[in-house]
PDB file of C-alpha atoms in Angstrom:
ATOM      1  CA  MET A   1     -22.310  -4.966   3.330  1.00  0.00           C
ATOM      2  CA  HIS A   2     -21.042  -8.405   2.334  1.00  0.00           C
ATOM      3  CA  THR A   3     -17.937  -9.980   3.882  1.00  0.00           C
ATOM      4  CA  GLY A   4     -17.653 -13.075   1.764  1.00  0.00           C
ATOM      5  CA  THR A   5     -19.698 -15.338   4.006  1.00  0.00           C
ATOM      6  CA  ARG A   6     -22.212 -12.972   5.599  1.00  0.00           C
ATOM      7  CA  TRP A   7     -24.472 -10.047   4.724  1.00  0.00           C
ATOM      8  CA  TYR A   8     -24.970  -7.067   7.049  1.00  0.00           C
ATOM      9  CA  VAL A   9     -27.355  -4.133   7.050  1.00  0.00           C
ATOM     10  CA  VAL A  10     -27.043  -0.795   8.856  1.00  0.00           C
ATOM     11  CA  ALA A  11     -30.341   0.320  10.381  1.00  0.00           C
ATOM     12  CA  ARG A  12     -31.605   2.874  12.857  1.00  0.00           C
ATOM     13  CA  ASP A  13     -32.804   1.308  16.121  1.00  0.00           C
ATOM     14  CA  PRO A  14     -35.552   3.574  17.475  1.00  0.00           C
ATOM     15  CA  ASP A  15     -35.493   1.883  20.909  1.00  0.00           C
ATOM     16  CA  ARG A  16     -31.785   2.700  21.356  1.00  0.00           C
ATOM     17  CA  ASP A  17     -31.899   5.882  19.257  1.00  0.00           C
ATOM     18  CA  ALA A  18     -28.722   4.670  17.552  1.00  0.00           C
ATOM     19  CA  TRP A  19     -27.432   3.151  14.328  1.00  0.00           C
ATOM     20  CA  ARG A  20     -26.774  -0.603  14.462  1.00  0.00           C
ATOM     21  CA  THR A  21     -25.148  -3.156  12.208  1.00  0.00           C
ATOM     22  CA  LEU A  22     -27.209  -6.329  11.914  1.00  0.00           C
ATOM     23  CA  ARG A  23     -26.390  -9.705  10.386  1.00  0.00           C
ATOM     24  CA  LEU A  24     -29.131 -10.610   7.949  1.00  0.00           C
ATOM     25  CA  ASP A  25     -29.010 -14.319   8.784  1.00  0.00           C
ATOM     26  CA  ARG A  26     -29.916 -13.467  12.396  1.00  0.00           C
ATOM     27  CA  MET A  27     -32.923 -11.336  11.505  1.00  0.00           C
ATOM     28  CA  THR A  28     -36.482 -12.682  11.694  1.00  0.00           C
ATOM     29  CA  PRO A  29     -39.212 -10.972   9.667  1.00  0.00           C
ATOM     30  CA  ARG A  30     -42.057  -9.558  11.728  1.00  0.00           C
ATOM     31  CA  LEU A  31     -45.564  -9.575  10.383  1.00  0.00           C
ATOM     32  CA  PRO A  32     -47.369  -7.339  10.360  1.00  0.00           C
ATOM     33  CA  LEU A  33     -44.580  -4.941   9.544  1.00  0.00           C
ATOM     34  CA  GLY A  34     -43.580  -2.306  12.109  1.00  0.00           C
ATOM     35  CA  LYS A  35     -44.676   1.292  12.156  1.00  0.00           C
ATOM     36  CA  PRO A  36     -43.903   3.472   9.145  1.00  0.00           C
ATOM     37  CA  PHE A  37     -40.716   5.501   9.445  1.00  0.00           C
ATOM     38  CA  ALA A  38     -39.079   8.476   7.811  1.00  0.00           C
ATOM     39  CA  PRO A  39     -35.987   7.461   5.821  1.00  0.00           C
ATOM     40  CA  ARG A  40     -32.705   8.929   7.126  1.00  0.00           C
ATOM     41  CA  GLU A  41     -29.595   9.715   5.142  1.00  0.00           C
ATOM     42  CA  ILE A  42     -26.440   8.052   6.342  1.00  0.00           C
ATOM     43  CA  PRO A  43     -23.090   9.075   4.835  1.00  0.00           C
ATOM     44  CA  ASP A  44     -21.069   6.331   3.135  1.00  0.00           C
ATOM     45  CA  GLU A  45     -18.175   6.875   5.558  1.00  0.00           C
ATOM     46  CA  ALA A  46     -20.523   6.353   8.514  1.00  0.00           C
ATOM     47  CA  VAL A  47     -21.731   3.056   7.016  1.00  0.00           C
ATOM     48  CA  ARG A  48     -18.119   1.933   6.661  1.00  0.00           C
ATOM     49  CA  GLU A  49     -17.366   2.945  10.258  1.00  0.00           C
ATOM     50  CA  PHE A  50     -20.415   1.152  11.718  1.00  0.00           C
ATOM     51  CA  THR A  51     -19.908  -2.050   9.781  1.00  0.00           C
ATOM     52  CA  THR A  52     -16.127  -2.212  10.198  1.00  0.00           C
ATOM     53  CA  HIS A  53     -16.371  -2.002  13.987  1.00  0.00           C
ATOM     54  CA  SER A  54     -19.267  -4.483  14.179  1.00  0.00           C
ATOM     55  CA  ILE A  55     -17.609  -7.022  11.902  1.00  0.00           C
ATOM     56  CA  THR A  56     -13.949  -6.743  12.909  1.00  0.00           C
ATOM     57  CA  ALA A  57     -14.137  -6.530  16.696  1.00  0.00           C
ATOM     58  CA  VAL A  58     -17.537  -7.009  18.308  1.00  0.00           C
ATOM     59  CA  PRO A  59     -18.163 -10.702  17.499  1.00  0.00           C
ATOM     60  CA  TYR A  60     -14.769 -11.866  18.751  1.00  0.00           C
ATOM     61  CA  ARG A  61     -13.691 -12.883  22.233  1.00  0.00           C
ATOM     62  CA  TYR A  62     -10.274 -11.257  21.849  1.00  0.00           C
ATOM     63  CA  ARG A  63      -9.846  -7.673  20.642  1.00  0.00           C
ATOM     64  CA  TYR A  64      -6.514  -5.995  20.060  1.00  0.00           C
ATOM     65  CA  ARG A  65      -5.204  -2.558  19.182  1.00  0.00           C
ATOM     66  CA  VAL A  66      -1.732  -2.129  17.708  1.00  0.00           C
ATOM     67  CA  ARG A  67       0.313   0.717  16.238  1.00  0.00           C
ATOM     68  CA  MET A  68       1.607  -0.261  12.812  1.00  0.00           C
ATOM     69  CA  HIS A  69       4.857   1.363  11.659  1.00  0.00           C
ATOM     70  CA  ALA A  70       3.534   1.941   8.166  1.00  0.00           C
ATOM     71  CA  PRO A  71       1.146   4.332   6.467  1.00  0.00           C
ATOM     72  CA  ALA A  72      -2.541   3.465   6.818  1.00  0.00           C
ATOM     73  CA  ALA A  73      -2.813   2.581   3.116  1.00  0.00           C
ATOM     74  CA  GLU A  74      -0.038  -0.010   3.434  1.00  0.00           C
ATOM     75  CA  ALA A  75      -1.616  -1.657   6.488  1.00  0.00           C
ATOM     76  CA  ALA A  76      -5.075  -1.543   4.908  1.00  0.00           C
ATOM     77  CA  ALA A  77      -3.672  -3.471   1.926  1.00  0.00           C
ATOM     78  CA  HIS A  78      -3.081  -6.396   4.336  1.00  0.00           C
ATOM     79  CA  PHE A  79      -6.292  -5.958   6.353  1.00  0.00           C
ATOM     80  CA  GLY A  80      -9.479  -5.219   4.430  1.00  0.00           C
ATOM     81  CA  PRO A  81     -12.417  -3.431   6.093  1.00  0.00           C
ATOM     82  CA  SER A  82     -14.034  -6.738   7.037  1.00  0.00           C
ATOM     83  CA  ILE A  83     -10.826  -7.793   8.875  1.00  0.00           C
ATOM     84  CA  ALA A  84      -9.657  -4.714  10.800  1.00  0.00           C
ATOM     85  CA  ALA A  85     -10.229  -1.022  11.321  1.00  0.00           C
ATOM     86  CA  VAL A  86      -7.167   0.947  10.204  1.00  0.00           C
ATOM     87  CA  THR A  87      -6.833   4.591  11.263  1.00  0.00           C
ATOM     88  CA  ALA A  88      -3.980   6.874  10.224  1.00  0.00           C
ATOM     89  CA  LEU A  89      -2.079   8.372  13.149  1.00  0.00           C
ATOM     90  CA  ASP A  90       0.326  10.353  10.936  1.00  0.00           C
ATOM     91  CA  ASP A  91       2.029   9.843   7.551  1.00  0.00           C
ATOM     92  CA  GLU A  92       4.175   6.968   8.836  1.00  0.00           C
ATOM     93  CA  THR A  93       2.028   5.116  11.396  1.00  0.00           C
ATOM     94  CA  CYS A  94      -1.510   3.922  11.869  1.00  0.00           C
ATOM     95  CA  GLU A  95      -3.634   2.191  14.475  1.00  0.00           C
ATOM     96  CA  LEU A  96      -5.131  -1.196  13.721  1.00  0.00           C
ATOM     97  CA  THR A  97      -8.042  -2.581  15.757  1.00  0.00           C
ATOM     98  CA  ALA A  98      -9.346  -6.097  15.208  1.00  0.00           C
ATOM     99  CA  GLY A  99     -10.959  -9.050  16.862  1.00  0.00           C
ATOM    100  CA  THR A 100      -9.821 -12.655  16.677  1.00  0.00           C
ATOM    101  CA  GLY A 101     -10.543 -16.146  17.914  1.00  0.00           C
ATOM    102  CA  SER A 102      -7.267 -16.404  19.837  1.00  0.00           C
ATOM    103  CA  PRO A 103      -4.133 -14.384  20.670  1.00  0.00           C
ATOM    104  CA  GLU A 104      -2.054 -16.889  18.659  1.00  0.00           C
ATOM    105  CA  GLU A 105      -4.187 -16.374  15.556  1.00  0.00           C
ATOM    106  CA  PHE A 106      -3.801 -12.594  15.762  1.00  0.00           C
ATOM    107  CA  ALA A 107      -0.060 -12.772  16.479  1.00  0.00           C
ATOM    108  CA  LEU A 108       0.590 -14.984  13.478  1.00  0.00           C
ATOM    109  CA  TYR A 109      -1.673 -12.984  11.169  1.00  0.00           C
ATOM    110  CA  ILE A 110      -0.168  -9.618  12.024  1.00  0.00           C
ATOM    111  CA  GLY A 111       3.340 -11.068  12.129  1.00  0.00           C
ATOM    112  CA  THR A 112       3.157 -12.211   8.518  1.00  0.00           C
ATOM    113  CA  THR A 113       2.604  -8.675   7.174  1.00  0.00           C
ATOM    114  CA  GLY A 114       6.268  -7.715   7.434  1.00  0.00           C
ATOM    115  CA  ILE A 115       5.242  -4.488   9.165  1.00  0.00           C
ATOM    116  CA  ASP A 116       6.710  -3.621  12.566  1.00  0.00           C
ATOM    117  CA  PHE A 117       4.113  -2.958  15.242  1.00  0.00           C
ATOM    118  CA  ASP A 118       3.642  -2.093  18.921  1.00  0.00           C
ATOM    119  CA  VAL A 119       0.909  -3.624  21.068  1.00  0.00           C
ATOM    120  CA  LEU A 120      -1.280  -0.848  22.495  1.00  0.00           C
ATOM    121  CA  ASP A 121      -3.941  -3.063  24.134  1.00  0.00           C
ATOM    122  CA  GLY A 122      -3.585  -6.739  25.003  1.00  0.00           C
ATOM    123  CA  ASP A 123      -1.316  -8.099  27.722  1.00  0.00           C
ATOM    124  CA  ASP A 124      -2.242 -11.648  26.662  1.00  0.00           C
ATOM    125  CA  LEU A 125      -1.090 -10.786  23.142  1.00  0.00           C
ATOM    126  CA  ARG A 126       2.287  -9.642  24.516  1.00  0.00           C
ATOM    127  CA  VAL A 127       2.693 -12.981  26.337  1.00  0.00           C
ATOM    128  CA  THR A 128       1.721 -14.875  23.206  1.00  0.00           C
ATOM    129  CA  LEU A 129       4.224 -12.927  21.087  1.00  0.00           C
ATOM    130  CA  ARG A 130       7.011 -13.751  23.567  1.00  0.00           C
ATOM    131  CA  ASP A 131       6.031 -17.449  23.625  1.00  0.00           C
ATOM    132  CA  LEU A 132       5.837 -17.698  19.846  1.00  0.00           C
ATOM    133  CA  SER A 133       9.116 -15.857  19.329  1.00  0.00           C
ATOM    134  CA  ALA A 134      10.864 -18.252  21.741  1.00  0.00           C
ATOM    135  CA  ARG A 135       9.336 -21.271  19.968  1.00  0.00           C
ATOM    136  CA  PHE A 136      10.369 -19.949  16.529  1.00  0.00           C
ATOM    137  CA  ALA A 137      13.884 -19.104  17.745  1.00  0.00           C
ATOM    138  CA  SER A 138      14.257 -22.608  19.179  1.00  0.00           C
ATOM    139  CA  ALA A 139      13.065 -24.169  15.917  1.00  0.00           C
ATOM    140  CA  ALA A 140      15.559 -22.067  13.948  1.00  0.00           C
ATOM    141  CA  GLU A 141      18.418 -23.384  16.140  1.00  0.00           C
ATOM    142  CA  SER A 142      17.588 -27.063  15.554  1.00  0.00           C
TER     143      SER A 142
END
């Protein structure tokens, strides 16, 4: 998978007996090559699930989960698979999970979508939203 600046590969880790998503720029070739292996089929949806989680949440210090008051397709139009994992909850709401460099960055990014949302995980995000809303309200009064 390619995210615009990085390439990833999904591979089976025999030591962990699990699928992993690996950044190609962090891999070092080993010579001689490892033991032969039997190829395994992995469904396209599983590849999307592995890479989305590894790219959108794992590398970031801050991870948040919010309920978006919009269908999953509408939220996904704002957040591609390399940005956030979007899961339909019902026809009118979805759950969005993403990582970010700071609570402020996430608050501003999600706030610009025009979609109402509820914070499911992230007390620091709630504080940041209150602080930013007070700052914006004060600026609007000046």
